């Protein structure tokens, strides 16, 4: 039986507890494997960020295979007893994990020094300022560095929990759990927290329609003339309106969409770089390489190596 302790303190974000459903569903589908416990400094009822409370047990010396620190909305200081518990447990537990701003708690305990980590993008700058010795990568869904796992905000905790199930019970079980919960099968840790299309947030149907067309036809010619025709505007009107609504040129926006699509294909692990470059509309690997350097500061080859390493760390069913 794999024991998992969820660590909370006053003001914890209630959505963080959603990770427990992943393990509950794994038990339902695969048979008893996980035993979950809620822990807090004093035990008893602990109030959430919404005000209502939840029953917990006190910290004990009992060994737990996996610890999950639930975050909160305002980066409140964690109780010293929680930090002490994490430090002592770090030498016994197989995994120390954090959901959302729980990364601040793990960092305060000194367990992220010299490691890579992620957290909710909105708090990444504050994290960097507070913990300069941690390599913060706010554009990741989750990050695994040794036995310490951290996830981005809110629903990214589900991806982290599915990754744990995949590591413990295999890809097939994790896929079944994701299907039962009606969520995307485990997004890889390297996947971006952001969507290029959502980030542009066009205001009118014409520009939005042109961007949707572009995303669905990345391998084709997406010149200003083509997109202007889709939007039923002249090229000059289209370029002006596009920049007003998105803050960037059509060419730069299309590059962002292509880079995002290429990275998703890399994370799937089924295609060569030549195929990805062709399918995403770059034409050749060199153009894709230059676009990746502009977007990520890394080449496609470097990102593909990291992705392959991450995929190799999970058992295949």
PDB file of C-alpha atoms in Angstrom:
ATOM      1  CA  UNK A   1       0.000   0.000   0.000  1.00  0.00           C
ATOM      2  CA  UNK A   2       1.402   3.382  -1.063  1.00  0.00           C
ATOM      3  CA  UNK A   3       0.723   5.965   1.647  1.00  0.00           C
ATOM      4  CA  UNK A   4       0.135   9.565   0.615  1.00  0.00           C
ATOM      5  CA  UNK A   5      -0.129  12.443   3.084  1.00  0.00           C
ATOM      6  CA  UNK A   6      -1.712  15.725   2.002  1.00  0.00           C
ATOM      7  CA  UNK A   7      -0.288  18.545   4.121  1.00  0.00           C
ATOM      8  CA  UNK A   8      -2.500  21.585   4.714  1.00  0.00           C
ATOM      9  CA  UNK A   9      -2.578  24.665   6.933  1.00  0.00           C
ATOM     10  CA  UNK A  10      -5.112  27.474   7.505  1.00  0.00           C
ATOM     11  CA  UNK A  11      -6.127  29.189   4.269  1.00  0.00           C
ATOM     12  CA  UNK A  12      -5.215  26.293   1.975  1.00  0.00           C
ATOM     13  CA  UNK A  13      -6.702  26.363  -1.536  1.00  0.00           C
ATOM     14  CA  UNK A  14      -9.537  23.838  -1.624  1.00  0.00           C
ATOM     15  CA  UNK A  15      -9.006  22.928  -5.291  1.00  0.00           C
ATOM     16  CA  UNK A  16      -5.634  21.463  -4.337  1.00  0.00           C
ATOM     17  CA  UNK A  17      -7.451  18.570  -2.677  1.00  0.00           C
ATOM     18  CA  UNK A  18      -8.732  17.523  -6.116  1.00  0.00           C
ATOM     19  CA  UNK A  19      -5.526  15.505  -6.497  1.00  0.00           C
ATOM     20  CA  UNK A  20      -6.983  13.008  -4.039  1.00  0.00           C
ATOM     21  CA  UNK A  21      -9.640  12.052  -6.594  1.00  0.00           C
ATOM     22  CA  UNK A  22      -6.936  10.825  -8.956  1.00  0.00           C
ATOM     23  CA  UNK A  23      -5.685   8.322  -6.378  1.00  0.00           C
ATOM     24  CA  UNK A  24      -9.215   7.367  -5.341  1.00  0.00           C
ATOM     25  CA  UNK A  25     -10.067   6.609  -8.965  1.00  0.00           C
ATOM     26  CA  UNK A  26      -6.874   4.598  -9.397  1.00  0.00           C
ATOM     27  CA  UNK A  27      -7.961   2.475  -6.423  1.00  0.00           C
ATOM     28  CA  UNK A  28     -11.419   2.013  -7.915  1.00  0.00           C
ATOM     29  CA  UNK A  29     -10.029   0.905 -11.271  1.00  0.00           C
ATOM     30  CA  UNK A  30      -6.933  -1.014 -10.214  1.00  0.00           C
ATOM     31  CA  UNK A  31      -7.740  -2.228  -6.712  1.00  0.00           C
ATOM     32  CA  UNK A  32      -6.430  -0.833  -3.395  1.00  0.00           C
ATOM     33  CA  UNK A  33      -3.029   0.729  -3.896  1.00  0.00           C
ATOM     34  CA  UNK A  34      -3.134   4.200  -2.325  1.00  0.00           C
ATOM     35  CA  UNK A  35      -3.997   5.185   1.243  1.00  0.00           C
ATOM     36  CA  UNK A  36      -4.495   8.926   1.762  1.00  0.00           C
ATOM     37  CA  UNK A  37      -4.269  10.966   4.955  1.00  0.00           C
ATOM     38  CA  UNK A  38      -4.850  14.675   5.593  1.00  0.00           C
ATOM     39  CA  UNK A  39      -2.312  16.170   8.010  1.00  0.00           C
ATOM     40  CA  UNK A  40      -1.967  19.533   9.755  1.00  0.00           C
ATOM     41  CA  UNK A  41       0.034  20.942  12.643  1.00  0.00           C
ATOM     42  CA  UNK A  42      -2.633  20.558  15.337  1.00  0.00           C
ATOM     43  CA  UNK A  43      -5.072  18.196  13.631  1.00  0.00           C
ATOM     44  CA  UNK A  44      -8.811  18.734  13.826  1.00  0.00           C
ATOM     45  CA  UNK A  45     -10.680  21.174  11.610  1.00  0.00           C
ATOM     46  CA  UNK A  46      -8.491  23.370   9.369  1.00  0.00           C
ATOM     47  CA  UNK A  47     -10.213  26.281   7.548  1.00  0.00           C
ATOM     48  CA  UNK A  48      -9.798  26.524   3.791  1.00  0.00           C
ATOM     49  CA  UNK A  49      -9.468  29.687   1.701  1.00  0.00           C
ATOM     50  CA  UNK A  50     -13.259  29.643   1.352  1.00  0.00           C
ATOM     51  CA  UNK A  51     -13.764  29.611   5.110  1.00  0.00           C
ATOM     52  CA  UNK A  52     -15.187  26.159   5.661  1.00  0.00           C
ATOM     53  CA  UNK A  53     -12.951  23.581   7.295  1.00  0.00           C
ATOM     54  CA  UNK A  54     -11.880  19.998   6.799  1.00  0.00           C
ATOM     55  CA  UNK A  55     -10.917  17.335   9.328  1.00  0.00           C
ATOM     56  CA  UNK A  56      -7.223  16.427   9.633  1.00  0.00           C
ATOM     57  CA  UNK A  57      -4.829  14.350  11.708  1.00  0.00           C
ATOM     58  CA  UNK A  58      -1.750  15.799  13.414  1.00  0.00           C
ATOM     59  CA  UNK A  59       1.771  15.489  12.068  1.00  0.00           C
ATOM     60  CA  UNK A  60       3.303  12.242  13.165  1.00  0.00           C
ATOM     61  CA  UNK A  61       6.608  10.485  12.709  1.00  0.00           C
ATOM     62  CA  UNK A  62       4.834   7.854  10.640  1.00  0.00           C
ATOM     63  CA  UNK A  63       6.554   7.271   7.329  1.00  0.00           C
ATOM     64  CA  UNK A  64       4.640   8.235   4.183  1.00  0.00           C
ATOM     65  CA  UNK A  65       5.736   7.242   0.707  1.00  0.00           C
ATOM     66  CA  UNK A  66       4.578  10.539  -0.823  1.00  0.00           C
ATOM     67  CA  UNK A  67       3.919  13.957   0.704  1.00  0.00           C
ATOM     68  CA  UNK A  68       1.779  16.504  -1.141  1.00  0.00           C
ATOM     69  CA  UNK A  69       1.878  20.111   0.083  1.00  0.00           C
ATOM     70  CA  UNK A  70      -1.277  21.990  -0.888  1.00  0.00           C
ATOM     71  CA  UNK A  71      -0.861  25.673  -1.740  1.00  0.00           C
ATOM     72  CA  UNK A  72      -2.911  28.738  -0.856  1.00  0.00           C
ATOM     73  CA  UNK A  73      -4.029  31.908  -2.601  1.00  0.00           C
ATOM     74  CA  UNK A  74      -1.864  34.499  -0.870  1.00  0.00           C
ATOM     75  CA  UNK A  75       1.489  32.823  -0.179  1.00  0.00           C
ATOM     76  CA  UNK A  76       0.966  32.989   3.575  1.00  0.00           C
ATOM     77  CA  UNK A  77       3.845  31.790   5.728  1.00  0.00           C
ATOM     78  CA  UNK A  78       3.609  28.098   6.560  1.00  0.00           C
ATOM     79  CA  UNK A  79       3.681  27.044  10.227  1.00  0.00           C
ATOM     80  CA  UNK A  80       7.245  26.295  11.422  1.00  0.00           C
ATOM     81  CA  UNK A  81       6.052  22.842  12.502  1.00  0.00           C
ATOM     82  CA  UNK A  82       5.124  22.061   8.892  1.00  0.00           C
ATOM     83  CA  UNK A  83       8.586  23.086   7.680  1.00  0.00           C
ATOM     84  CA  UNK A  84      10.235  20.935  10.357  1.00  0.00           C
ATOM     85  CA  UNK A  85       8.030  18.002   9.389  1.00  0.00           C
ATOM     86  CA  UNK A  86       8.992  18.361   5.718  1.00  0.00           C
ATOM     87  CA  UNK A  87      12.700  18.508   6.546  1.00  0.00           C
ATOM     88  CA  UNK A  88      12.533  15.332   8.604  1.00  0.00           C
ATOM     89  CA  UNK A  89      10.299  13.536   6.121  1.00  0.00           C
ATOM     90  CA  UNK A  90      12.544  14.400   3.167  1.00  0.00           C
ATOM     91  CA  UNK A  91      14.978  11.671   4.214  1.00  0.00           C
ATOM     92  CA  UNK A  92      12.250   9.035   4.475  1.00  0.00           C
ATOM     93  CA  UNK A  93       9.639   9.772   1.812  1.00  0.00           C
ATOM     94  CA  UNK A  94      10.099   8.644  -1.767  1.00  0.00           C
ATOM     95  CA  UNK A  95       8.467  11.795  -3.126  1.00  0.00           C
ATOM     96  CA  UNK A  96       7.989  15.325  -1.797  1.00  0.00           C
ATOM     97  CA  UNK A  97       5.484  17.145  -3.984  1.00  0.00           C
ATOM     98  CA  UNK A  98       3.800  20.534  -4.040  1.00  0.00           C
ATOM     99  CA  UNK A  99       0.677  21.803  -5.766  1.00  0.00           C
ATOM    100  CA  UNK A 100       0.615  25.425  -6.957  1.00  0.00           C
ATOM    101  CA  UNK A 101       2.048  27.773  -4.283  1.00  0.00           C
ATOM    102  CA  UNK A 102       2.883  24.770  -2.151  1.00  0.00           C
ATOM    103  CA  UNK A 103       6.273  25.194  -3.836  1.00  0.00           C
ATOM    104  CA  UNK A 104       6.874  28.199  -1.530  1.00  0.00           C
ATOM    105  CA  UNK A 105       6.429  25.918   1.489  1.00  0.00           C
ATOM    106  CA  UNK A 106       8.802  23.276   0.144  1.00  0.00           C
ATOM    107  CA  UNK A 107      11.330  25.998  -0.697  1.00  0.00           C
ATOM    108  CA  UNK A 108      10.993  27.523   2.786  1.00  0.00           C
ATOM    109  CA  UNK A 109      11.868  24.105   4.191  1.00  0.00           C
ATOM    110  CA  UNK A 110      15.095  24.240   2.160  1.00  0.00           C
ATOM    111  CA  UNK A 111      14.186  21.282  -0.038  1.00  0.00           C
ATOM    112  CA  UNK A 112      14.353  23.116  -3.377  1.00  0.00           C
ATOM    113  CA  UNK A 113      17.758  24.760  -3.008  1.00  0.00           C
ATOM    114  CA  UNK A 114      19.749  24.125  -6.177  1.00  0.00           C
ATOM    115  CA  UNK A 115      16.817  22.363  -7.827  1.00  0.00           C
ATOM    116  CA  UNK A 116      14.402  23.134 -10.661  1.00  0.00           C
ATOM    117  CA  UNK A 117      10.799  23.910  -9.745  1.00  0.00           C
ATOM    118  CA  UNK A 118       7.601  25.501 -10.973  1.00  0.00           C
ATOM    119  CA  UNK A 119       4.577  27.212  -9.444  1.00  0.00           C
ATOM    120  CA  UNK A 120       1.600  29.252 -10.585  1.00  0.00           C
ATOM    121  CA  UNK A 121       2.849  31.713 -13.200  1.00  0.00           C
ATOM    122  CA  UNK A 122       1.311  34.669 -11.331  1.00  0.00           C
ATOM    123  CA  UNK A 123       3.604  34.038  -8.344  1.00  0.00           C
ATOM    124  CA  UNK A 124       6.787  33.111 -10.200  1.00  0.00           C
ATOM    125  CA  UNK A 125       8.409  36.540  -9.851  1.00  0.00           C
ATOM    126  CA  UNK A 126       7.780  36.573  -6.104  1.00  0.00           C
ATOM    127  CA  UNK A 127       9.229  33.075  -5.871  1.00  0.00           C
ATOM    128  CA  UNK A 128      12.400  34.093  -7.714  1.00  0.00           C
ATOM    129  CA  UNK A 129      12.839  37.040  -5.393  1.00  0.00           C
ATOM    130  CA  UNK A 130      12.326  34.960  -2.261  1.00  0.00           C
ATOM    131  CA  UNK A 131      14.360  31.917  -3.354  1.00  0.00           C
ATOM    132  CA  UNK A 132      17.110  32.928  -5.815  1.00  0.00           C
ATOM    133  CA  UNK A 133      18.845  29.594  -5.272  1.00  0.00           C
ATOM    134  CA  UNK A 134      15.983  27.721  -6.973  1.00  0.00           C
ATOM    135  CA  UNK A 135      15.737  27.506 -10.749  1.00  0.00           C
ATOM    136  CA  UNK A 136      12.151  28.635 -11.305  1.00  0.00           C
ATOM    137  CA  UNK A 137      10.543  27.523 -14.571  1.00  0.00           C
ATOM    138  CA  UNK A 138       7.086  29.101 -14.487  1.00  0.00           C
ATOM    139  CA  UNK A 139       6.166  27.983 -17.996  1.00  0.00           C
ATOM    140  CA  UNK A 140       5.924  24.304 -17.063  1.00  0.00           C
ATOM    141  CA  UNK A 141       2.911  22.260 -15.994  1.00  0.00           C
ATOM    142  CA  UNK A 142       5.032  20.356 -13.492  1.00  0.00           C
ATOM    143  CA  UNK A 143       8.714  19.759 -12.805  1.00  0.00           C
ATOM    144  CA  UNK A 144      10.436  16.706 -11.365  1.00  0.00           C
ATOM    145  CA  UNK A 145      13.897  17.190  -9.882  1.00  0.00           C
ATOM    146  CA  UNK A 146      15.090  14.134  -7.991  1.00  0.00           C
ATOM    147  CA  UNK A 147      12.486  13.189  -5.418  1.00  0.00           C
ATOM    148  CA  UNK A 148      10.917  16.667  -5.351  1.00  0.00           C
ATOM    149  CA  UNK A 149       7.954  17.357  -7.630  1.00  0.00           C
ATOM    150  CA  UNK A 150       6.277  20.739  -8.080  1.00  0.00           C
ATOM    151  CA  UNK A 151       3.263  21.697 -10.182  1.00  0.00           C
ATOM    152  CA  UNK A 152       1.814  24.867 -11.613  1.00  0.00           C
ATOM    153  CA  UNK A 153      -1.417  26.393 -10.424  1.00  0.00           C
ATOM    154  CA  UNK A 154      -4.814  24.888  -9.832  1.00  0.00           C
ATOM    155  CA  UNK A 155      -5.638  22.029 -12.235  1.00  0.00           C
ATOM    156  CA  UNK A 156      -1.966  21.310 -12.989  1.00  0.00           C
ATOM    157  CA  UNK A 157      -2.027  19.356  -9.724  1.00  0.00           C
ATOM    158  CA  UNK A 158      -4.163  16.776 -11.532  1.00  0.00           C
ATOM    159  CA  UNK A 159      -1.415  16.339 -14.126  1.00  0.00           C
ATOM    160  CA  UNK A 160       1.126  15.853 -11.358  1.00  0.00           C
ATOM    161  CA  UNK A 161      -1.101  13.273  -9.639  1.00  0.00           C
ATOM    162  CA  UNK A 162      -1.655  11.424 -12.925  1.00  0.00           C
ATOM    163  CA  UNK A 163       2.124  11.393 -13.430  1.00  0.00           C
ATOM    164  CA  UNK A 164       2.513   9.787 -10.002  1.00  0.00           C
ATOM    165  CA  UNK A 165      -0.061   7.114 -10.914  1.00  0.00           C
ATOM    166  CA  UNK A 166       1.713   6.545 -14.210  1.00  0.00           C
ATOM    167  CA  UNK A 167       5.045   6.092 -12.455  1.00  0.00           C
ATOM    168  CA  UNK A 168       3.542   3.719  -9.883  1.00  0.00           C
ATOM    169  CA  UNK A 169       1.019   1.715 -11.907  1.00  0.00           C
ATOM    170  CA  UNK A 170       1.853   2.304 -15.554  1.00  0.00           C
ATOM    171  CA  UNK A 171       0.589   4.297 -18.508  1.00  0.00           C
ATOM    172  CA  UNK A 172      -2.538   2.202 -19.088  1.00  0.00           C
ATOM    173  CA  UNK A 173      -3.873   2.785 -15.574  1.00  0.00           C
ATOM    174  CA  UNK A 174      -3.106   6.517 -15.694  1.00  0.00           C
ATOM    175  CA  UNK A 175      -4.927   6.747 -19.013  1.00  0.00           C
ATOM    176  CA  UNK A 176      -7.953   4.939 -17.567  1.00  0.00           C
ATOM    177  CA  UNK A 177      -7.993   7.293 -14.584  1.00  0.00           C
ATOM    178  CA  UNK A 178      -7.807  10.368 -16.836  1.00  0.00           C
ATOM    179  CA  UNK A 179     -10.639   9.029 -18.979  1.00  0.00           C
ATOM    180  CA  UNK A 180     -12.812   8.328 -15.928  1.00  0.00           C
ATOM    181  CA  UNK A 181     -12.205  11.873 -14.669  1.00  0.00           C
ATOM    182  CA  UNK A 182     -12.868  13.329 -18.139  1.00  0.00           C
ATOM    183  CA  UNK A 183      -9.539  15.128 -18.265  1.00  0.00           C
ATOM    184  CA  UNK A 184      -6.753  15.212 -20.838  1.00  0.00           C
ATOM    185  CA  UNK A 185      -4.433  12.250 -20.351  1.00  0.00           C
ATOM    186  CA  UNK A 186      -1.466  13.439 -18.337  1.00  0.00           C
ATOM    187  CA  UNK A 187       0.016  16.541 -19.940  1.00  0.00           C
ATOM    188  CA  UNK A 188       3.758  16.183 -19.832  1.00  0.00           C
ATOM    189  CA  UNK A 189       5.666  18.295 -17.352  1.00  0.00           C
ATOM    190  CA  UNK A 190       7.361  20.198 -20.155  1.00  0.00           C
ATOM    191  CA  UNK A 191       4.074  21.475 -21.538  1.00  0.00           C
ATOM    192  CA  UNK A 192       3.507  25.194 -21.297  1.00  0.00           C
ATOM    193  CA  UNK A 193       1.089  26.678 -18.764  1.00  0.00           C
ATOM    194  CA  UNK A 194      -0.027  29.081 -21.447  1.00  0.00           C
ATOM    195  CA  UNK A 195      -1.942  28.889 -24.715  1.00  0.00           C
ATOM    196  CA  UNK A 196      -0.675  31.168 -27.462  1.00  0.00           C
ATOM    197  CA  UNK A 197      -4.196  31.616 -28.795  1.00  0.00           C
ATOM    198  CA  UNK A 198      -5.667  32.511 -25.399  1.00  0.00           C
ATOM    199  CA  UNK A 199      -2.767  34.823 -24.632  1.00  0.00           C
ATOM    200  CA  UNK A 200      -3.503  36.897 -27.756  1.00  0.00           C
ATOM    201  CA  UNK A 201      -7.182  37.296 -26.752  1.00  0.00           C
ATOM    202  CA  UNK A 202      -8.542  38.889 -29.954  1.00  0.00           C
ATOM    203  CA  UNK A 203     -11.627  41.071 -29.466  1.00  0.00           C
ATOM    204  CA  UNK A 204     -13.494  40.723 -32.769  1.00  0.00           C
ATOM    205  CA  UNK A 205     -14.877  37.682 -34.518  1.00  0.00           C
ATOM    206  CA  UNK A 206     -12.913  38.484 -37.668  1.00  0.00           C
ATOM    207  CA  UNK A 207      -9.497  38.352 -36.008  1.00  0.00           C
ATOM    208  CA  UNK A 208     -10.505  35.428 -33.805  1.00  0.00           C
ATOM    209  CA  UNK A 209     -11.733  33.535 -36.859  1.00  0.00           C
ATOM    210  CA  UNK A 210      -8.468  34.187 -38.693  1.00  0.00           C
ATOM    211  CA  UNK A 211      -6.456  32.861 -35.748  1.00  0.00           C
ATOM    212  CA  UNK A 212      -8.630  29.762 -35.443  1.00  0.00           C
ATOM    213  CA  UNK A 213      -8.171  29.162 -39.159  1.00  0.00           C
ATOM    214  CA  UNK A 214      -4.411  29.584 -38.773  1.00  0.00           C
ATOM    215  CA  UNK A 215      -4.220  27.100 -35.890  1.00  0.00           C
ATOM    216  CA  UNK A 216      -6.073  24.508 -37.974  1.00  0.00           C
ATOM    217  CA  UNK A 217      -3.967  25.089 -41.103  1.00  0.00           C
ATOM    218  CA  UNK A 218      -0.443  25.562 -39.761  1.00  0.00           C
ATOM    219  CA  UNK A 219       1.138  23.489 -42.538  1.00  0.00           C
ATOM    220  CA  UNK A 220      -0.265  25.787 -45.248  1.00  0.00           C
ATOM    221  CA  UNK A 221       0.578  29.267 -46.480  1.00  0.00           C
ATOM    222  CA  UNK A 222      -0.531  31.715 -43.786  1.00  0.00           C
ATOM    223  CA  UNK A 223       0.452  34.990 -45.367  1.00  0.00           C
ATOM    224  CA  UNK A 224      -1.260  38.265 -44.490  1.00  0.00           C
ATOM    225  CA  UNK A 225      -3.155  38.054 -47.781  1.00  0.00           C
ATOM    226  CA  UNK A 226      -4.487  34.583 -46.896  1.00  0.00           C
ATOM    227  CA  UNK A 227      -5.556  35.548 -43.382  1.00  0.00           C
ATOM    228  CA  UNK A 228      -7.039  38.848 -44.552  1.00  0.00           C
ATOM    229  CA  UNK A 229      -9.159  36.915 -47.027  1.00  0.00           C
ATOM    230  CA  UNK A 230     -10.393  34.646 -44.222  1.00  0.00           C
ATOM    231  CA  UNK A 231     -11.287  37.741 -42.167  1.00  0.00           C
ATOM    232  CA  UNK A 232     -12.941  39.431 -45.175  1.00  0.00           C
ATOM    233  CA  UNK A 233     -10.673  42.448 -44.841  1.00  0.00           C
ATOM    234  CA  UNK A 234      -8.065  44.064 -47.021  1.00  0.00           C
ATOM    235  CA  UNK A 235      -4.486  43.090 -46.109  1.00  0.00           C
ATOM    236  CA  UNK A 236      -3.836  46.614 -44.832  1.00  0.00           C
ATOM    237  CA  UNK A 237      -7.004  46.686 -42.705  1.00  0.00           C
ATOM    238  CA  UNK A 238      -6.277  43.196 -41.392  1.00  0.00           C
ATOM    239  CA  UNK A 239      -2.695  43.993 -40.348  1.00  0.00           C
ATOM    240  CA  UNK A 240      -3.763  47.192 -38.583  1.00  0.00           C
ATOM    241  CA  UNK A 241      -6.703  45.585 -36.751  1.00  0.00           C
ATOM    242  CA  UNK A 242      -4.671  42.480 -35.875  1.00  0.00           C
ATOM    243  CA  UNK A 243      -1.931  44.515 -34.214  1.00  0.00           C
ATOM    244  CA  UNK A 244      -4.468  46.669 -32.358  1.00  0.00           C
ATOM    245  CA  UNK A 245      -6.217  43.610 -30.919  1.00  0.00           C
ATOM    246  CA  UNK A 246      -3.273  41.321 -30.178  1.00  0.00           C
ATOM    247  CA  UNK A 247      -0.340  43.682 -29.730  1.00  0.00           C
ATOM    248  CA  UNK A 248       1.765  41.840 -32.297  1.00  0.00           C
ATOM    249  CA  UNK A 249       2.139  41.346 -36.017  1.00  0.00           C
ATOM    250  CA  UNK A 250       0.380  38.497 -37.853  1.00  0.00           C
ATOM    251  CA  UNK A 251       3.757  36.930 -38.645  1.00  0.00           C
ATOM    252  CA  UNK A 252       4.822  36.875 -34.989  1.00  0.00           C
ATOM    253  CA  UNK A 253       1.441  35.458 -33.912  1.00  0.00           C
ATOM    254  CA  UNK A 254       1.635  32.649 -36.472  1.00  0.00           C
ATOM    255  CA  UNK A 255       5.144  31.824 -35.292  1.00  0.00           C
ATOM    256  CA  UNK A 256       3.848  31.541 -31.699  1.00  0.00           C
ATOM    257  CA  UNK A 257       1.086  29.171 -32.819  1.00  0.00           C
ATOM    258  CA  UNK A 258       3.545  27.050 -34.800  1.00  0.00           C
ATOM    259  CA  UNK A 259       6.045  26.878 -31.953  1.00  0.00           C
ATOM    260  CA  UNK A 260       3.298  25.848 -29.524  1.00  0.00           C
ATOM    261  CA  UNK A 261       2.042  23.126 -31.887  1.00  0.00           C
ATOM    262  CA  UNK A 262       5.582  21.864 -32.511  1.00  0.00           C
ATOM    263  CA  UNK A 263       6.310  21.600 -28.817  1.00  0.00           C
ATOM    264  CA  UNK A 264       3.106  19.627 -28.224  1.00  0.00           C
ATOM    265  CA  UNK A 265       4.119  17.207 -30.994  1.00  0.00           C
ATOM    266  CA  UNK A 266       7.537  16.816 -29.385  1.00  0.00           C
ATOM    267  CA  UNK A 267       5.939  15.997 -26.051  1.00  0.00           C
ATOM    268  CA  UNK A 268       3.899  13.255 -27.712  1.00  0.00           C
ATOM    269  CA  UNK A 269       7.248  11.653 -28.593  1.00  0.00           C
ATOM    270  CA  UNK A 270       6.080  10.049 -31.832  1.00  0.00           C
ATOM    271  CA  UNK A 271       7.559  12.266 -34.568  1.00  0.00           C
ATOM    272  CA  UNK A 272      10.961  13.249 -35.860  1.00  0.00           C
ATOM    273  CA  UNK A 273      12.004  16.895 -35.941  1.00  0.00           C
ATOM    274  CA  UNK A 274      11.756  16.885 -39.745  1.00  0.00           C
ATOM    275  CA  UNK A 275       8.135  15.737 -39.600  1.00  0.00           C
ATOM    276  CA  UNK A 276       7.297  18.256 -36.880  1.00  0.00           C
ATOM    277  CA  UNK A 277       8.863  21.115 -38.842  1.00  0.00           C
ATOM    278  CA  UNK A 278       6.872  20.163 -41.921  1.00  0.00           C
ATOM    279  CA  UNK A 279       3.538  19.555 -40.163  1.00  0.00           C
ATOM    280  CA  UNK A 280       3.721  22.817 -38.212  1.00  0.00           C
ATOM    281  CA  UNK A 281       4.518  24.923 -41.261  1.00  0.00           C
ATOM    282  CA  UNK A 282       8.154  25.801 -40.631  1.00  0.00           C
ATOM    283  CA  UNK A 283       9.228  24.157 -43.856  1.00  0.00           C
ATOM    284  CA  UNK A 284      12.566  22.942 -42.543  1.00  0.00           C
ATOM    285  CA  UNK A 285      14.378  22.264 -39.279  1.00  0.00           C
ATOM    286  CA  UNK A 286      16.559  25.371 -39.480  1.00  0.00           C
ATOM    287  CA  UNK A 287      13.585  27.757 -39.557  1.00  0.00           C
ATOM    288  CA  UNK A 288      12.039  25.849 -36.672  1.00  0.00           C
ATOM    289  CA  UNK A 289      15.328  26.023 -34.737  1.00  0.00           C
ATOM    290  CA  UNK A 290      15.490  29.813 -35.077  1.00  0.00           C
ATOM    291  CA  UNK A 291      11.852  30.153 -33.978  1.00  0.00           C
ATOM    292  CA  UNK A 292      12.466  27.973 -30.895  1.00  0.00           C
ATOM    293  CA  UNK A 293      15.525  29.999 -29.922  1.00  0.00           C
ATOM    294  CA  UNK A 294      13.457  33.177 -30.093  1.00  0.00           C
ATOM    295  CA  UNK A 295      10.582  31.650 -28.102  1.00  0.00           C
ATOM    296  CA  UNK A 296      12.365  29.492 -25.527  1.00  0.00           C
ATOM    297  CA  UNK A 297      16.072  30.281 -25.742  1.00  0.00           C
ATOM    298  CA  UNK A 298      16.612  26.583 -26.531  1.00  0.00           C
ATOM    299  CA  UNK A 299      16.829  24.564 -29.704  1.00  0.00           C
ATOM    300  CA  UNK A 300      14.216  21.926 -30.613  1.00  0.00           C
ATOM    301  CA  UNK A 301      16.897  19.258 -30.147  1.00  0.00           C
ATOM    302  CA  UNK A 302      17.538  20.356 -26.556  1.00  0.00           C
ATOM    303  CA  UNK A 303      13.828  20.425 -25.695  1.00  0.00           C
ATOM    304  CA  UNK A 304      13.274  17.051 -27.377  1.00  0.00           C
ATOM    305  CA  UNK A 305      16.085  15.508 -25.292  1.00  0.00           C
ATOM    306  CA  UNK A 306      14.498  16.779 -22.073  1.00  0.00           C
ATOM    307  CA  UNK A 307      11.101  15.433 -23.147  1.00  0.00           C
ATOM    308  CA  UNK A 308      12.531  12.026 -24.016  1.00  0.00           C
ATOM    309  CA  UNK A 309      14.265  11.860 -20.641  1.00  0.00           C
ATOM    310  CA  UNK A 310      10.995  12.660 -18.873  1.00  0.00           C
ATOM    311  CA  UNK A 311       9.070  10.062 -20.896  1.00  0.00           C
ATOM    312  CA  UNK A 312      11.724   7.426 -20.143  1.00  0.00           C
ATOM    313  CA  UNK A 313      11.234   7.951 -16.402  1.00  0.00           C
ATOM    314  CA  UNK A 314       7.694   6.569 -16.599  1.00  0.00           C
ATOM    315  CA  UNK A 315       6.971   2.849 -17.069  1.00  0.00           C
ATOM    316  CA  UNK A 316       5.255   1.925 -20.311  1.00  0.00           C
ATOM    317  CA  UNK A 317       2.335  -0.481 -20.253  1.00  0.00           C
TER     318      UNK A 317
END
